Short mmCIF file of C-alpha atoms in Angstrom, two decimals:
data_model
loop_
_atom_site.label_atom_id
_atom_site.label_comp_id
_atom_site.label_asym_id
_atom_site.label_seq_id
_atom_site.Cartn_x
_atom_site.Cartn_y
_atom_site.Cartn_z
CA MET J 1 133.07 166.25 150.93
CA SER J 2 129.40 166.34 151.93
CA GLN J 3 127.62 163.30 153.37
CA SER J 4 125.48 162.83 150.23
CA ASN J 5 128.54 163.04 147.95
CA LYS J 6 130.34 160.44 150.07
CA LEU J 7 127.29 158.20 149.88
CA GLN J 8 127.11 158.61 146.11
CA THR J 9 130.84 157.85 145.67
CA GLY J 10 130.46 154.79 147.89
CA LYS J 11 127.52 153.55 145.81
CA SER J 12 129.39 154.17 142.58
CA ASN J 13 132.45 152.27 143.87
CA THR J 14 130.26 149.32 144.85
CA ALA J 15 128.62 149.31 141.40
CA VAL J 16 132.02 149.40 139.67
CA SER J 17 133.31 146.54 141.84
CA LEU J 18 130.15 144.55 141.10
CA THR J 19 130.40 144.97 137.30
CA ARG J 20 134.12 144.16 137.41
CA THR J 21 133.34 140.99 139.33
CA ILE J 22 130.69 140.06 136.74
CA LEU J 23 133.20 140.70 133.94
CA ALA J 24 135.81 138.55 135.70
CA ALA J 25 133.25 135.77 136.20
CA GLY J 26 132.28 135.98 132.52
CA LEU J 27 135.94 135.76 131.52
CA THR J 28 136.43 132.69 133.74
CA VAL J 29 133.41 130.93 132.17
CA GLU J 30 134.63 131.76 128.66
CA LEU J 31 138.17 130.57 129.38
CA ILE J 32 136.80 127.27 130.74
CA TYR J 33 134.66 126.91 127.60
CA ILE J 34 137.63 127.69 125.29
CA PHE J 35 139.79 125.21 127.23
CA LYS J 36 137.12 122.50 126.93
CA ARG J 37 136.74 123.21 123.20
CA GLY J 38 140.50 122.80 122.84
CA ILE J 39 140.42 119.45 124.65
CA SER J 40 137.47 118.12 122.61
CA ALA J 41 138.87 119.34 119.25
CA GLY J 42 142.38 118.17 120.11
CA ARG J 43 143.88 121.47 118.93
CA VAL J 44 144.09 125.15 119.78
CA PRO J 45 140.49 126.39 119.37
CA LEU J 46 141.18 129.23 116.94
CA LEU J 47 139.57 127.91 113.73
CA GLY J 48 136.29 129.13 112.25
CA PRO J 49 133.85 131.85 113.36
CA HIS J 50 132.59 130.03 116.47
CA ASP J 51 135.97 129.61 118.11
CA THR J 52 137.37 132.95 117.04
CA LEU J 53 134.28 134.92 118.14
CA MET J 54 134.50 133.25 121.54
CA PHE J 55 138.20 134.10 121.77
CA PHE J 56 137.40 137.66 120.66
CA SER J 57 134.78 137.95 123.40
CA ALA J 58 137.23 136.71 126.05
CA SER J 59 139.88 139.11 124.72
CA ILE J 60 137.47 142.07 125.04
CA ILE J 61 136.81 141.25 128.70
CA LEU J 62 140.50 140.69 129.44
CA MET J 63 141.52 144.00 127.87
CA ALA J 64 138.54 145.86 129.38
CA LEU J 65 139.36 144.62 132.88
CA THR J 66 142.98 145.70 132.44
CA THR J 67 141.97 149.12 131.10
CA SER J 68 139.26 149.67 133.72
CA PHE J 69 141.88 150.10 136.46
CA SER J 70 143.29 153.26 134.88
CA PRO J 71 142.57 156.29 137.11
CA THR J 72 140.21 157.87 134.53
CA LEU J 73 138.02 154.79 134.25
CA ALA J 74 138.28 153.51 137.83
CA ARG J 75 134.85 154.91 138.75
CA LYS J 76 133.11 154.78 135.37
CA ASN J 77 130.63 152.00 135.52
CA TRP J 78 129.31 152.71 132.01
CA PHE J 79 132.66 151.55 130.62
CA ASN J 80 132.36 148.13 132.29
CA ASN J 81 128.74 147.88 131.15
CA ALA J 82 129.51 148.79 127.53
CA THR J 83 132.47 146.40 127.22
CA GLY J 84 130.41 143.68 128.94
CA VAL J 85 127.58 144.13 126.41
CA CYS J 86 130.07 143.95 123.49
CA ALA J 87 131.67 140.79 124.87
CA ALA J 88 128.26 139.20 125.51
CA LEU J 89 127.15 140.04 121.95
CA CYS J 90 130.25 138.40 120.49
CA ALA J 91 129.78 135.30 122.64
CA GLY J 92 126.09 135.18 121.65
CA ILE J 93 126.85 135.51 117.93
CA ALA J 94 129.50 132.75 118.29
CA PHE J 95 126.70 130.28 119.00
CA ILE J 96 124.99 131.10 115.67
CA PHE J 97 127.92 129.35 114.01
CA PRO J 98 128.54 125.64 114.52
CA ALA J 99 131.65 124.67 116.45
CA SER J 100 134.08 123.16 113.95
CA SER J 101 135.35 119.67 114.73
CA MET J 102 137.91 119.91 111.93
CA GLN J 103 141.38 118.64 112.77
CA MET J 104 144.14 121.22 112.71
CA PRO J 105 145.48 121.25 109.13
CA GLN J 106 149.21 120.58 109.08
CA ILE J 107 149.86 124.00 107.56
CA LEU J 108 148.32 125.75 110.59
CA ASP J 109 150.04 123.56 113.14
CA THR J 110 152.74 126.01 114.19
CA LEU J 111 153.33 128.47 117.03
CA TRP J 112 153.62 131.30 114.48
CA PHE J 113 149.98 130.73 113.45
CA GLU J 114 148.77 130.62 117.05
CA ALA J 115 150.69 133.81 117.90
CA HIS J 116 149.36 135.46 114.72
CA VAL J 117 145.70 134.76 115.60
CA ALA J 118 145.92 135.43 119.34
CA LEU J 119 147.72 138.76 118.84
CA ALA J 120 145.21 139.79 116.15
CA PHE J 121 142.29 139.23 118.53
CA PHE J 122 143.99 141.09 121.38
CA SER J 123 144.32 144.03 118.99
CA TYR J 124 140.71 143.70 117.77
CA ALA J 125 139.61 143.75 121.41
CA LEU J 126 141.61 146.91 122.07
CA PHE J 127 140.19 148.58 118.93
CA THR J 128 136.70 147.73 120.24
CA ILE J 129 137.53 149.31 123.60
CA GLY J 130 138.97 152.31 121.73
CA ALA J 131 135.63 152.74 119.93
CA ILE J 132 133.72 152.59 123.23
CA LEU J 133 136.02 155.25 124.70
CA SER J 134 135.59 157.37 121.55
CA LEU J 135 131.82 157.17 121.92
CA GLY J 136 132.23 158.06 125.59
CA TYR J 137 134.22 161.16 124.60
CA ILE J 138 131.61 162.24 122.02
CA ILE J 139 128.82 161.96 124.61
CA LYS J 140 130.61 163.22 127.73
CA LYS J 141 133.31 165.50 126.22
CA GLU J 142 135.91 164.40 128.78
CA ARG J 143 139.34 164.74 127.19
CA SER J 144 140.87 162.18 129.55
CA LEU J 145 138.80 159.54 127.75
CA LEU J 146 140.55 160.45 124.51
CA ASP J 147 143.94 160.13 126.22
CA ILE J 148 143.09 156.56 127.15
CA GLN J 149 141.65 155.94 123.68
CA PHE J 150 145.05 156.94 122.26
CA ARG J 151 146.93 154.61 124.58
CA VAL J 152 144.51 151.77 123.88
CA ALA J 153 144.79 152.35 120.11
CA LEU J 154 148.60 152.45 120.35
CA THR J 155 148.69 149.17 122.29
CA GLY J 156 146.17 147.60 119.89
CA TRP J 157 148.20 148.78 116.91
CA SER J 158 151.35 147.29 118.49
CA PHE J 159 149.63 143.92 118.98
CA PHE J 160 148.35 144.13 115.41
CA SER J 161 151.84 144.89 114.07
CA ALA J 162 153.21 141.90 116.00
CA SER J 163 150.38 139.78 114.57
CA MET J 164 151.25 140.87 111.03
CA ILE J 165 154.93 140.08 111.62
CA SER J 166 154.21 136.61 113.04
CA GLY J 167 151.75 136.04 110.16
CA GLY J 168 154.48 137.01 107.69
CA ILE J 169 156.97 134.58 109.26
CA TRP J 170 154.34 131.81 109.25
CA GLY J 171 153.47 132.60 105.61
CA TYR J 172 157.12 132.40 104.61
CA TYR J 173 157.44 128.90 106.09
CA ALA J 174 154.01 127.75 104.93
CA TRP J 175 153.53 129.32 101.51
CA GLY J 176 156.99 130.46 100.49
CA THR J 177 156.10 134.11 100.77
CA TYR J 178 155.50 136.53 103.64
CA TRP J 179 152.82 138.30 101.63
CA LEU J 180 149.87 137.31 99.44
CA TRP J 181 147.72 139.67 97.41
CA THR J 182 144.28 138.62 98.66
CA PRO J 183 141.43 140.70 100.12
CA LYS J 184 142.37 139.65 103.67
CA GLU J 185 145.95 140.88 103.37
CA LEU J 186 144.74 144.08 101.72
CA TRP J 187 142.23 144.77 104.49
CA THR J 188 144.81 143.87 107.12
CA SER J 189 147.10 146.50 105.63
CA ILE J 190 144.22 148.97 105.47
CA LEU J 191 143.46 148.40 109.16
CA TRP J 192 147.12 148.80 110.11
CA LEU J 193 147.51 151.97 108.01
CA TYR J 194 144.18 153.30 109.32
CA TYR J 195 145.30 153.02 112.94
CA SER J 196 148.69 154.52 111.99
CA LEU J 197 146.69 157.45 110.63
CA LEU J 198 144.61 157.65 113.81
CA LEU J 199 147.76 157.70 115.96
CA HIS J 200 149.25 160.48 113.81
CA ILE J 201 146.10 162.61 114.24
CA ARG J 202 147.33 163.07 117.83
CA PHE J 203 150.03 165.42 116.49
CA LYS J 204 147.29 167.84 115.48
CA GLY J 205 146.70 168.52 119.20
CA SER J 206 143.25 169.36 120.54
CA ARG J 207 142.13 170.43 117.01
CA GLY J 208 142.01 166.76 116.09
CA ASP J 209 140.07 165.55 119.15
CA THR J 210 136.61 165.17 117.62
CA LEU J 211 138.04 163.76 114.42
CA SER J 212 140.10 161.28 116.43
CA ALA J 213 137.00 160.15 118.33
CA TRP J 214 134.96 159.59 115.15
CA LEU J 215 137.90 157.78 113.54
CA GLY J 216 138.07 155.52 116.61
CA ILE J 217 134.45 154.50 116.00
CA ALA J 218 134.97 154.06 112.23
CA GLY J 219 138.06 151.97 113.03
CA PHE J 220 135.85 149.49 114.85
CA ILE J 221 133.70 149.10 111.70
CA ILE J 222 136.83 148.60 109.53
CA MET J 223 138.12 146.06 112.04
CA LEU J 224 134.80 144.15 111.97
CA PHE J 225 134.85 144.10 108.17
CA THR J 226 138.49 142.92 108.15
CA TYR J 227 137.71 140.13 110.59
CA LEU J 228 134.21 138.95 109.67
CA GLY J 229 133.27 140.70 106.42
CA VAL J 230 136.31 139.63 104.41
CA SER J 231 136.38 136.11 105.85
CA LEU J 232 132.66 135.48 105.29
CA LEU J 233 131.95 137.44 102.10
CA MET J 234 135.13 137.50 100.04
CA LYS J 235 137.34 134.78 98.55
CA SER J 236 140.53 135.06 100.52
CA SER J 237 143.45 133.24 102.12
CA HIS J 238 141.61 133.54 105.46
CA SER J 239 138.06 132.53 104.39
CA PHE J 240 136.03 130.64 107.00
CA MET M 1 162.43 173.63 97.76
CA LYS M 2 161.46 174.87 101.22
CA LYS M 3 157.78 174.52 100.28
CA LEU M 4 158.32 170.93 99.15
CA TRP M 5 160.15 170.13 102.39
CA ASN M 6 157.38 171.68 104.47
CA LEU M 7 154.82 169.66 102.55
CA LEU M 8 156.75 166.41 103.13
CA ILE M 9 157.03 166.98 106.88
CA SER M 10 153.43 168.16 107.25
CA ILE M 11 151.19 165.89 109.32
CA ASN M 12 148.18 166.72 107.14
CA PHE M 13 150.05 165.54 104.04
CA CYS M 14 151.05 162.31 105.80
CA ILE M 15 147.41 161.71 106.84
CA PHE M 16 146.25 162.46 103.28
CA LEU M 17 148.72 159.93 101.80
CA ILE M 18 147.73 157.19 104.24
CA ALA M 19 144.04 157.86 103.54
CA VAL M 20 144.58 157.58 99.76
CA VAL M 21 146.52 154.31 100.17
CA CYS M 22 143.66 152.93 102.31
CA ILE M 23 141.02 153.93 99.76
CA ALA M 24 143.04 152.54 96.83
CA MET M 25 143.60 149.20 98.61
CA ALA M 26 139.94 148.96 99.68
CA THR M 27 138.85 149.51 96.06
CA GLY M 28 141.44 146.97 94.91
CA SER M 29 140.12 144.32 97.27
CA PHE M 30 136.82 144.40 95.35
CA LEU M 31 138.40 144.72 91.86
CA LEU M 32 140.91 141.88 92.34
CA LYS M 33 139.01 138.91 90.87
CA GLY M 34 139.29 136.05 88.42
CA GLU M 35 142.43 135.38 86.40
CA TYR M 36 144.13 138.60 87.49
CA ALA M 37 143.67 137.65 91.15
CA ASN M 38 145.21 134.23 90.48
CA ALA M 39 148.09 135.70 88.51
CA ILE M 40 149.11 138.33 91.07
CA ASN M 41 150.36 135.65 93.49
CA SER M 42 151.98 133.52 90.78
CA ILE M 43 154.26 135.97 89.02
CA PRO M 44 156.54 138.79 90.23
CA LEU M 45 154.51 141.89 90.96
CA TYR M 46 156.29 144.08 88.41
CA LEU M 47 155.35 141.58 85.66
CA TRP M 48 151.74 141.63 86.83
CA LEU M 49 151.69 145.42 86.79
CA ALA M 50 153.30 145.51 83.34
CA ASN M 51 150.85 143.06 81.79
CA VAL M 52 147.49 143.66 83.44
CA PRO M 53 145.27 146.34 81.82
CA LEU M 54 145.19 149.62 83.74
CA GLN M 55 141.45 149.34 84.38
CA HIS M 56 142.22 146.33 86.64
CA SER M 57 145.49 147.53 88.12
CA TRP M 58 145.09 151.33 88.58
CA TRP M 59 144.38 150.93 92.29
CA LEU M 60 147.72 149.21 92.84
CA TRP M 61 149.61 151.81 90.78
CA LEU M 62 147.95 154.49 92.90
CA ALA M 63 148.72 152.69 96.18
CA ILE M 64 152.37 152.08 95.22
CA SER M 65 152.83 155.71 94.10
CA MET M 66 151.37 156.99 97.36
CA ILE M 67 153.49 154.56 99.42
CA ALA M 68 156.59 155.77 97.52
CA ILE M 69 155.78 159.40 98.40
CA LEU M 70 154.93 158.27 101.95
CA ALA M 71 158.39 156.68 102.17
CA PHE M 72 160.01 160.03 101.28
CA ALA M 73 157.73 161.84 103.72
CA THR M 74 158.65 159.33 106.45
CA LEU M 75 162.35 159.91 105.80
CA ALA M 76 161.83 163.68 105.88
CA CYS M 77 159.81 163.49 109.12
CA THR M 78 162.44 161.26 110.74
CA PHE M 79 165.20 163.68 109.80
CA GLU M 80 163.18 166.70 110.94
CA ALA M 81 162.21 165.10 114.27
CA ILE M 82 165.84 164.31 115.09
CA ARG M 83 166.98 167.80 114.02
CA GLU M 84 164.25 169.60 115.98
CA ARG M 85 164.20 167.61 119.18
CA HIS M 86 167.69 166.24 119.75
CA ARG M 87 168.43 168.92 122.37
CA ASN M 88 165.23 168.52 124.43
CA GLN M 89 164.71 164.76 124.39
CA SER M 90 166.72 161.75 125.50
CA LEU M 91 168.28 159.88 122.59
CA ALA M 92 166.33 156.67 123.26
CA SER M 93 162.90 158.35 123.42
CA LEU M 94 163.76 160.37 120.31
CA LEU M 95 164.91 157.33 118.35
CA ALA M 96 162.08 154.96 119.35
CA PRO M 97 159.44 156.27 116.87
CA GLN M 98 162.16 156.71 114.25
CA LEU M 99 163.00 152.99 114.57
CA ILE M 100 159.34 152.26 113.74
CA HIS M 101 159.66 154.50 110.68
CA ILE M 102 162.91 152.79 109.61
CA GLY M 103 161.34 149.36 110.10
CA PHE M 104 158.38 150.40 107.93
CA LEU M 105 160.72 151.70 105.21
CA LEU M 106 162.77 148.49 105.23
CA ILE M 107 159.61 146.37 104.92
CA ALA M 108 158.46 148.56 101.99
CA ALA M 109 161.93 148.11 100.41
CA ALA M 110 161.64 144.34 100.96
CA HIS M 111 158.36 144.30 99.01
CA LEU M 112 160.04 146.22 96.21
CA THR M 113 162.96 143.75 96.13
CA SER M 114 160.59 140.76 96.05
CA SER M 115 158.44 142.30 93.31
CA PHE M 116 161.44 142.36 90.98
CA GLY M 117 163.46 139.30 92.00
CA GLY M 118 160.82 136.91 93.36
CA SER M 119 159.86 133.71 91.59
CA LYS M 120 157.58 130.73 92.03
CA GLN M 121 157.62 127.46 90.15
CA GLN M 122 155.49 124.33 90.55
CA ILE M 123 156.60 120.82 89.73
CA GLU M 124 155.02 117.41 90.16
CA VAL M 125 157.44 114.76 91.38
CA ILE M 126 157.42 111.03 92.00
CA GLU M 127 159.75 108.99 94.18
CA GLY M 128 163.16 108.97 92.53
CA SER M 129 162.71 112.30 90.67
CA LEU M 130 165.88 114.38 90.38
CA VAL M 131 165.23 118.13 90.53
CA GLN M 132 167.72 120.89 89.79
CA LEU M 133 167.14 124.33 91.28
CA PRO M 134 167.88 127.53 89.29
CA ASN M 135 170.99 128.05 91.47
CA SER M 136 172.35 124.69 90.15
CA SER M 137 171.97 122.78 93.43
CA TYR M 138 169.83 119.69 93.18
CA PHE M 139 167.91 117.11 95.20
CA ARG M 140 166.38 113.70 94.70
CA VAL M 141 162.93 112.79 96.02
CA ALA M 142 163.58 109.70 98.15
CA ALA M 143 160.10 109.14 99.58
CA ILE M 144 156.59 110.64 99.58
CA SER M 145 154.01 109.93 102.27
CA ALA M 146 150.48 111.14 102.92
CA VAL M 147 148.00 110.51 105.73
CA PHE M 148 144.25 110.79 105.21
CA SER M 149 141.40 110.99 107.71
CA GLU M 150 138.62 108.36 107.79
CA ARG M 151 136.56 110.69 105.57
CA GLY M 152 139.36 110.83 103.01
CA MET M 153 140.52 114.34 103.86
CA PRO M 154 144.30 114.88 103.67
CA ILE M 155 145.59 115.54 107.19
CA GLY M 156 149.32 115.29 106.71
CA PHE M 157 151.95 114.74 104.09
CA SER M 158 155.69 114.91 103.78
CA SER M 159 158.54 114.06 101.49
CA GLU M 160 162.08 112.93 102.15
CA LEU M 161 164.68 114.64 99.99
CA LEU M 162 168.27 113.65 99.38
CA THR M 163 170.11 116.90 99.07
CA GLU M 164 173.72 117.59 98.20
CA PRO M 165 174.80 120.75 100.00
CA GLY M 166 178.48 119.95 99.55
CA THR M 167 180.00 116.62 98.95
CA SER M 168 177.96 114.30 101.14
CA MET M 169 174.29 113.50 100.58
CA THR M 170 171.95 114.71 103.34
CA ARG M 171 168.46 113.45 104.09
CA THR M 172 165.88 116.19 104.72
CA VAL M 173 162.17 115.79 105.40
CA ILE M 174 159.90 118.56 104.12
CA SER M 175 156.29 119.00 105.17
CA PRO M 176 153.86 121.96 105.31
CA ASN M 177 155.60 124.65 107.43
CA GLN M 178 158.94 122.85 107.04
CA PRO M 179 160.50 123.71 103.69
CA TRP M 180 164.06 123.00 102.62
CA PHE M 181 166.22 125.99 101.79
CA SER M 182 169.11 126.03 99.37
CA GLY M 183 170.63 129.49 99.12
CA ASP M 184 167.88 131.90 98.00
CA TYR M 185 165.52 129.08 97.08
CA GLY M 186 162.96 127.28 99.23
CA VAL M 187 161.37 123.95 98.34
CA TYR M 188 157.81 123.57 99.67
CA ILE M 189 155.50 120.58 99.57
CA LYS M 190 151.96 121.62 98.63
CA GLN M 191 150.11 118.36 98.08
CA ALA M 192 150.81 114.64 98.09
CA VAL M 193 148.88 111.48 97.27
CA THR M 194 149.88 107.84 97.57
CA TYR M 195 147.35 106.26 95.17
CA PRO M 196 147.77 104.97 92.46
CA TYR M 197 151.44 105.78 93.11
CA PRO M 198 153.16 108.27 95.44
CA ARG M 199 153.48 111.71 93.89
CA ALA M 200 153.74 115.23 95.25
CA LEU M 201 153.30 118.79 94.12
CA LEU M 202 156.33 120.89 95.07
CA GLU M 203 156.80 124.64 94.82
CA ILE M 204 160.17 126.30 94.45
CA HIS M 205 160.13 129.85 95.75
CA ARG M 206 162.58 132.67 95.67
CA GLU M 207 161.72 135.59 97.95
CA PRO M 208 164.72 137.95 97.89
CA GLY M 209 163.02 140.53 100.13
CA ALA M 210 162.45 138.11 103.01
CA GLY M 211 165.72 138.86 104.83
CA LEU M 212 165.21 142.61 104.53
CA ALA M 213 161.60 142.27 105.71
CA LEU M 214 162.79 140.34 108.77
CA VAL M 215 165.41 142.98 109.61
CA GLY M 216 162.72 145.66 109.16
CA ALA M 217 160.32 143.71 111.39
CA VAL M 218 162.93 143.35 114.15
CA ILE M 219 163.82 147.08 114.05
CA PHE M 220 160.11 147.97 113.94
CA THR M 221 159.37 145.76 116.95
CA ILE M 222 162.25 147.20 119.00
CA GLY M 223 161.00 150.72 118.21
CA ASN M 224 157.44 149.75 119.03
CA ILE M 225 158.36 148.22 122.39
CA LEU M 226 160.43 151.32 123.26
CA VAL M 227 157.53 153.64 122.32
CA LEU M 228 155.15 151.62 124.53
CA TRP M 229 157.69 151.69 127.37
CA PHE M 230 158.22 155.47 127.16
CA ARG M 231 154.43 156.00 126.93
CA SER M 232 153.83 153.93 130.06
CA LYS M 233 156.54 155.93 131.87
CA LYS M 234 154.84 159.16 130.76
CA SER M 235 151.46 157.91 132.03
CA GLU M 236 152.99 156.92 135.38
CA ILE M 237 154.45 160.43 135.76
CA SER M 238 151.18 162.16 134.84
CA ALA M 239 149.20 159.82 137.15
CA SER M 240 151.53 160.57 140.09
CA LYS M 241 151.06 164.31 139.50
#
């Protein structure tokens, strides 16, 4: 390796370490904020757009930090930057909404509800990271990015499936049914089926690469609509 | 017959079916409004489908038809995958995705069971009310309590029931998230007030697909965890290369 290449690699490693440190610091600040919100509200802070957007932001950083150690992404500073911007945007938007001081309704006061929400946001975070990797593939045409996108989507889909199962168990104890026909449940099923479709595209081999990347980006939009669009705009069992 | 089989096991056909289900459900989420939206969660699904005009329910007919074909395609793919790969793959790694498929099919079957045999009934009770369930078991409402915040918002309520599961009376407290089950039936408390006198709104549910859905969910989760485990092993091997 030439001297200039070594120098460049060294600089790039330093930049990656620096952005990772910033991400970790951001995550620490957010976790402290979430913890303080929980103490002041006297409940798990997972109600309303303010709390959930903050939790979503923290989940993005947590999942991004975990993913960034994979060999493909270990030296890609743009990945840390992009996920950092996404997390910062979510945290910023959280402050547009007032922090709810509502007491935890009795019907939500169960571990099944907490597992349902937390797992859903871990999956949303992974779908966001999947979209960033998809965009990376479209711009840079590195197939290894698509391999990670697949693994991230599979893990996100698994979290989402677990969230749906815990939501079903909670619904059965709370409402007498594990399923309700409301826009939120419909869009939840759409999102789950959509990512099932995306994972099956993999069987098409390299012919499906570009399609898979674009679907990864579209998945992020469907996820955003399922989370915010349905809850804010439609009458549903999960309305804010 | 061979053509039909090839169609069922084709990945493009599977993708097409999933896409149509997604589009039908997305359209339905905007069409489902007003009295039909209220009714769909109050009566068994097959009754809703039988009574609601097609212009309001076509999306659900389409989604259900596609899911039914998808169920056959899933079965065909599962069979084909086992037949094709059983010599080259370990049994566990071969079965893992198939467990996900089986879990999905069982959950779909659970929905079908609930759409025919499910029921929901609301009753208002006061302390002392005697209620008989459709399966002939009964309970008496012994007490109703409700707690309100300073602003008058309900923050908690519960009811004590005297149930007779056999010969001796048993006291059971129900509250949101804590129903009382008697056979296939669940008794849920939905609302309670104490003024001018204690009364509560109870719901009696029958969800015959719940057990099957739970079995499906467990099988699905086992398959999912195995798939993730085999994937991580595969990544470790490719990273070490």
